[in-house]
Structures are given as structure tokens and as C-alpha cells.
């Protein structure tokens, strides 16, 4: 499909949601990282770690500022570009990817890694506010 689109001069942009998973809030089903390490993968409240910090509007927010979450995302993005030949990405709720502890940091780890990456810095990037 991508070869056909590219042969027709059509670029392919993938809509990605790295800010949350399908598990939702503390009442949701265990479908993804919650079963592996809830407080390791998600932003949780310090005083009650069973409850999530919800910056995504879906009930939970992935802890993107952690180096292993960043690595997981970066490897996933590189795969889409290098192996699948995707032309770019539209990041769902990009502001949640740029959060430090609570505030948005345009120079945070996620955007730093994208800017410095020799593969990802060359593709089209769209950030939903």
C-alpha cells in the first residue's frame, strides 16, 4: 500500500497516540503496561499511586519522561520510518508528551530526542496541541 501511495506521489502520515494506552483509569481493565508495572509506566499520584495523573483525558497518562518509555517510543517511531517507510507522524495530544513533572516543557526529553535523532528529525512531524 505504501509503495502504491508513494508511486502516486502521496505521502503517508501516521496518527500515533503515545500519551496513553487503552487501560483508562484505575477502574479500567488491565490490557497493557498496568499488569507489568503500573507506577513504572504511568503517571500516578504520589500520595495514592493507584490513581492516575490524567493529562490525556483518557484516564491515564504514560510516563514519557522516563528513559525506558522514551526508548520504547523512539524505537517504535524509527521502525515505522525505516522499515515501513512512513513519511511522518501526527502526535495525539503532543502537550502530554512534553510534560515535565506537571508543566509543559518544549525543550523536554521527548522533543530533544526527536530533534537529535538522525532518522526522525528528517520526517514530517505534526503536534496536536
PDB file of C-alpha atoms in Angstrom:
ATOM      1  CA  UNK A   1       0.000   0.000   0.000  1.00  0.00           C
ATOM      2  CA  UNK A   2       2.769   2.453   0.932  1.00  0.00           C
ATOM      3  CA  UNK A   3       4.650   1.750  -2.299  1.00  0.00           C
ATOM      4  CA  UNK A   4       1.464   2.388  -4.264  1.00  0.00           C
ATOM      5  CA  UNK A   5       0.824   5.651  -2.416  1.00  0.00           C
ATOM      6  CA  UNK A   6       4.418   6.789  -2.835  1.00  0.00           C
ATOM      7  CA  UNK A   7       4.375   5.889  -6.559  1.00  0.00           C
ATOM      8  CA  UNK A   8       1.292   8.114  -6.868  1.00  0.00           C
ATOM      9  CA  UNK A   9       3.083  10.969  -5.076  1.00  0.00           C
ATOM     10  CA  UNK A  10       1.076  10.577  -1.864  1.00  0.00           C
ATOM     11  CA  UNK A  11       2.873  10.867   1.466  1.00  0.00           C
ATOM     12  CA  UNK A  12       1.703   8.812   4.427  1.00  0.00           C
ATOM     13  CA  UNK A  13       1.422  10.372   7.887  1.00  0.00           C
ATOM     14  CA  UNK A  14       0.566   8.018  10.781  1.00  0.00           C
ATOM     15  CA  UNK A  15      -1.536   9.243  13.689  1.00  0.00           C
ATOM     16  CA  UNK A  16       0.145   7.946  16.868  1.00  0.00           C
ATOM     17  CA  UNK A  17      -1.053   8.091  20.485  1.00  0.00           C
ATOM     18  CA  UNK A  18       1.960   7.585  22.744  1.00  0.00           C
ATOM     19  CA  UNK A  19       0.397   9.627  25.531  1.00  0.00           C
ATOM     20  CA  UNK A  20      -1.904   6.869  26.838  1.00  0.00           C
ATOM     21  CA  UNK A  21      -2.935   3.242  26.441  1.00  0.00           C
ATOM     22  CA  UNK A  22      -6.369   1.614  26.302  1.00  0.00           C
ATOM     23  CA  UNK A  23      -6.445   0.831  30.020  1.00  0.00           C
ATOM     24  CA  UNK A  24      -8.074   4.073  31.097  1.00  0.00           C
ATOM     25  CA  UNK A  25      -8.213   4.993  34.773  1.00  0.00           C
ATOM     26  CA  UNK A  26      -7.873   2.832  37.905  1.00  0.00           C
ATOM     27  CA  UNK A  27     -11.260   1.242  37.164  1.00  0.00           C
ATOM     28  CA  UNK A  28     -10.297   0.072  33.669  1.00  0.00           C
ATOM     29  CA  UNK A  29      -9.271  -3.382  32.538  1.00  0.00           C
ATOM     30  CA  UNK A  30      -5.634  -4.471  32.603  1.00  0.00           C
ATOM     31  CA  UNK A  31      -4.740  -4.565  28.921  1.00  0.00           C
ATOM     32  CA  UNK A  32      -1.218  -3.219  28.592  1.00  0.00           C
ATOM     33  CA  UNK A  33       1.523  -1.916  30.887  1.00  0.00           C
ATOM     34  CA  UNK A  34      -0.558  -1.837  34.073  1.00  0.00           C
ATOM     35  CA  UNK A  35      -0.002  -5.568  34.507  1.00  0.00           C
ATOM     36  CA  UNK A  36       3.770  -5.176  34.141  1.00  0.00           C
ATOM     37  CA  UNK A  37       4.417  -2.158  36.343  1.00  0.00           C
ATOM     38  CA  UNK A  38       1.651   0.357  36.856  1.00  0.00           C
ATOM     39  CA  UNK A  39       3.675   3.112  38.573  1.00  0.00           C
ATOM     40  CA  UNK A  40       6.655   2.449  36.316  1.00  0.00           C
ATOM     41  CA  UNK A  41       4.755   3.014  33.072  1.00  0.00           C
ATOM     42  CA  UNK A  42       2.056   5.512  34.067  1.00  0.00           C
ATOM     43  CA  UNK A  43       1.992   8.872  35.782  1.00  0.00           C
ATOM     44  CA  UNK A  44       0.369   8.174  39.138  1.00  0.00           C
ATOM     45  CA  UNK A  45      -0.469  10.368  42.117  1.00  0.00           C
ATOM     46  CA  UNK A  46       2.418  10.407  44.604  1.00  0.00           C
ATOM     47  CA  UNK A  47       0.222  10.118  47.683  1.00  0.00           C
ATOM     48  CA  UNK A  48      -2.132   7.494  46.165  1.00  0.00           C
ATOM     49  CA  UNK A  49      -0.253   5.559  43.444  1.00  0.00           C
ATOM     50  CA  UNK A  50      -3.301   3.547  42.491  1.00  0.00           C
ATOM     51  CA  UNK A  51      -4.778   6.727  40.951  1.00  0.00           C
ATOM     52  CA  UNK A  52      -3.506   8.259  37.723  1.00  0.00           C
ATOM     53  CA  UNK A  53      -2.479  11.744  36.723  1.00  0.00           C
ATOM     54  CA  UNK A  54      -4.773  12.240  33.738  1.00  0.00           C
ATOM     55  CA  UNK A  55      -3.167  14.672  31.295  1.00  0.00           C
ATOM     56  CA  UNK A  56      -4.546  12.795  28.291  1.00  0.00           C
ATOM     57  CA  UNK A  57      -8.274  12.936  29.002  1.00  0.00           C
ATOM     58  CA  UNK A  58      -8.477   9.136  28.796  1.00  0.00           C
ATOM     59  CA  UNK A  59      -7.996   8.307  32.466  1.00  0.00           C
ATOM     60  CA  UNK A  60      -4.240   7.744  32.473  1.00  0.00           C
ATOM     61  CA  UNK A  61      -1.060   9.213  31.011  1.00  0.00           C
ATOM     62  CA  UNK A  62       2.030   7.274  30.000  1.00  0.00           C
ATOM     63  CA  UNK A  63       5.181   8.269  31.914  1.00  0.00           C
ATOM     64  CA  UNK A  64       7.009   9.527  28.823  1.00  0.00           C
ATOM     65  CA  UNK A  65       9.693  11.388  30.784  1.00  0.00           C
ATOM     66  CA  UNK A  66      11.203   8.053  31.894  1.00  0.00           C
ATOM     67  CA  UNK A  67      14.185   6.929  29.785  1.00  0.00           C
ATOM     68  CA  UNK A  68      12.762   3.478  29.040  1.00  0.00           C
ATOM     69  CA  UNK A  69       9.426   4.893  27.853  1.00  0.00           C
ATOM     70  CA  UNK A  70      11.342   7.300  25.623  1.00  0.00           C
ATOM     71  CA  UNK A  71      13.386   4.423  24.251  1.00  0.00           C
ATOM     72  CA  UNK A  72      10.236   2.393  23.541  1.00  0.00           C
ATOM     73  CA  UNK A  73       8.642   5.296  21.672  1.00  0.00           C
ATOM     74  CA  UNK A  74      11.777   6.200  19.730  1.00  0.00           C
ATOM     75  CA  UNK A  75      12.335   2.610  18.599  1.00  0.00           C
ATOM     76  CA  UNK A  76       8.699   2.363  17.540  1.00  0.00           C
ATOM     77  CA  UNK A  77       8.906   5.594  15.527  1.00  0.00           C
ATOM     78  CA  UNK A  78      12.173   4.546  13.872  1.00  0.00           C
ATOM     79  CA  UNK A  79      10.602   1.216  12.912  1.00  0.00           C
ATOM     80  CA  UNK A  80       7.711   2.990  11.184  1.00  0.00           C
ATOM     81  CA  UNK A  81      10.125   5.188   9.230  1.00  0.00           C
ATOM     82  CA  UNK A  82      12.921   2.752   8.410  1.00  0.00           C
ATOM     83  CA  UNK A  83      11.004  -0.489   7.884  1.00  0.00           C
ATOM     84  CA  UNK A  84       7.537   0.709   6.849  1.00  0.00           C
ATOM     85  CA  UNK A  85       8.711   3.882   5.016  1.00  0.00           C
ATOM     86  CA  UNK A  86       6.232   6.216   6.709  1.00  0.00           C
ATOM     87  CA  UNK A  87       6.718   9.890   5.802  1.00  0.00           C
ATOM     88  CA  UNK A  88       5.797  11.378   9.154  1.00  0.00           C
ATOM     89  CA  UNK A  89       3.669  11.367  12.279  1.00  0.00           C
ATOM     90  CA  UNK A  90       0.822  13.251  13.882  1.00  0.00           C
ATOM     91  CA  UNK A  91       1.235  13.040  17.666  1.00  0.00           C
ATOM     92  CA  UNK A  92      -2.015  12.775  19.598  1.00  0.00           C
ATOM     93  CA  UNK A  93      -2.081  15.349  22.396  1.00  0.00           C
ATOM     94  CA  UNK A  94       1.606  16.202  21.987  1.00  0.00           C
ATOM     95  CA  UNK A  95       1.493  18.518  25.000  1.00  0.00           C
ATOM     96  CA  UNK A  96       1.211  15.482  27.300  1.00  0.00           C
ATOM     97  CA  UNK A  97       4.407  14.103  25.746  1.00  0.00           C
ATOM     98  CA  UNK A  98       6.192  17.346  26.602  1.00  0.00           C
ATOM     99  CA  UNK A  99       5.293  17.446  30.287  1.00  0.00           C
ATOM    100  CA  UNK A 100       7.955  17.552  32.959  1.00  0.00           C
ATOM    101  CA  UNK A 101       6.568  16.947  36.421  1.00  0.00           C
ATOM    102  CA  UNK A 102       3.406  18.944  35.746  1.00  0.00           C
ATOM    103  CA  UNK A 103       4.171  21.765  33.326  1.00  0.00           C
ATOM    104  CA  UNK A 104       4.822  21.539  29.592  1.00  0.00           C
ATOM    105  CA  UNK A 105       8.486  21.799  28.610  1.00  0.00           C
ATOM    106  CA  UNK A 106       9.043  22.402  24.887  1.00  0.00           C
ATOM    107  CA  UNK A 107      12.690  21.505  25.441  1.00  0.00           C
ATOM    108  CA  UNK A 108      11.857  18.310  27.345  1.00  0.00           C
ATOM    109  CA  UNK A 109      13.312  14.866  26.772  1.00  0.00           C
ATOM    110  CA  UNK A 110      10.798  13.724  24.161  1.00  0.00           C
ATOM    111  CA  UNK A 111      11.302  16.668  21.806  1.00  0.00           C
ATOM    112  CA  UNK A 112      15.053  16.673  22.464  1.00  0.00           C
ATOM    113  CA  UNK A 113      15.306  13.061  21.374  1.00  0.00           C
ATOM    114  CA  UNK A 114      13.264  13.684  18.212  1.00  0.00           C
ATOM    115  CA  UNK A 115      15.380  16.730  17.291  1.00  0.00           C
ATOM    116  CA  UNK A 116      18.647  14.848  17.802  1.00  0.00           C
ATOM    117  CA  UNK A 117      17.635  11.613  16.106  1.00  0.00           C
ATOM    118  CA  UNK A 118      19.203  11.271  12.628  1.00  0.00           C
ATOM    119  CA  UNK A 119      16.135   9.407  11.281  1.00  0.00           C
ATOM    120  CA  UNK A 120      13.204  11.097  12.998  1.00  0.00           C
ATOM    121  CA  UNK A 121      14.482  14.647  12.624  1.00  0.00           C
ATOM    122  CA  UNK A 122      14.111  14.205   8.852  1.00  0.00           C
ATOM    123  CA  UNK A 123      10.403  13.281   8.683  1.00  0.00           C
ATOM    124  CA  UNK A 124       7.261  15.380   8.913  1.00  0.00           C
ATOM    125  CA  UNK A 125       6.031  15.906  12.466  1.00  0.00           C
ATOM    126  CA  UNK A 126       2.630  17.273  13.434  1.00  0.00           C
ATOM    127  CA  UNK A 127       1.790  18.000  17.077  1.00  0.00           C
ATOM    128  CA  UNK A 128      -1.815  18.146  18.228  1.00  0.00           C
ATOM    129  CA  UNK A 129      -1.912  20.898  20.885  1.00  0.00           C
TER     130      UNK A 129
END
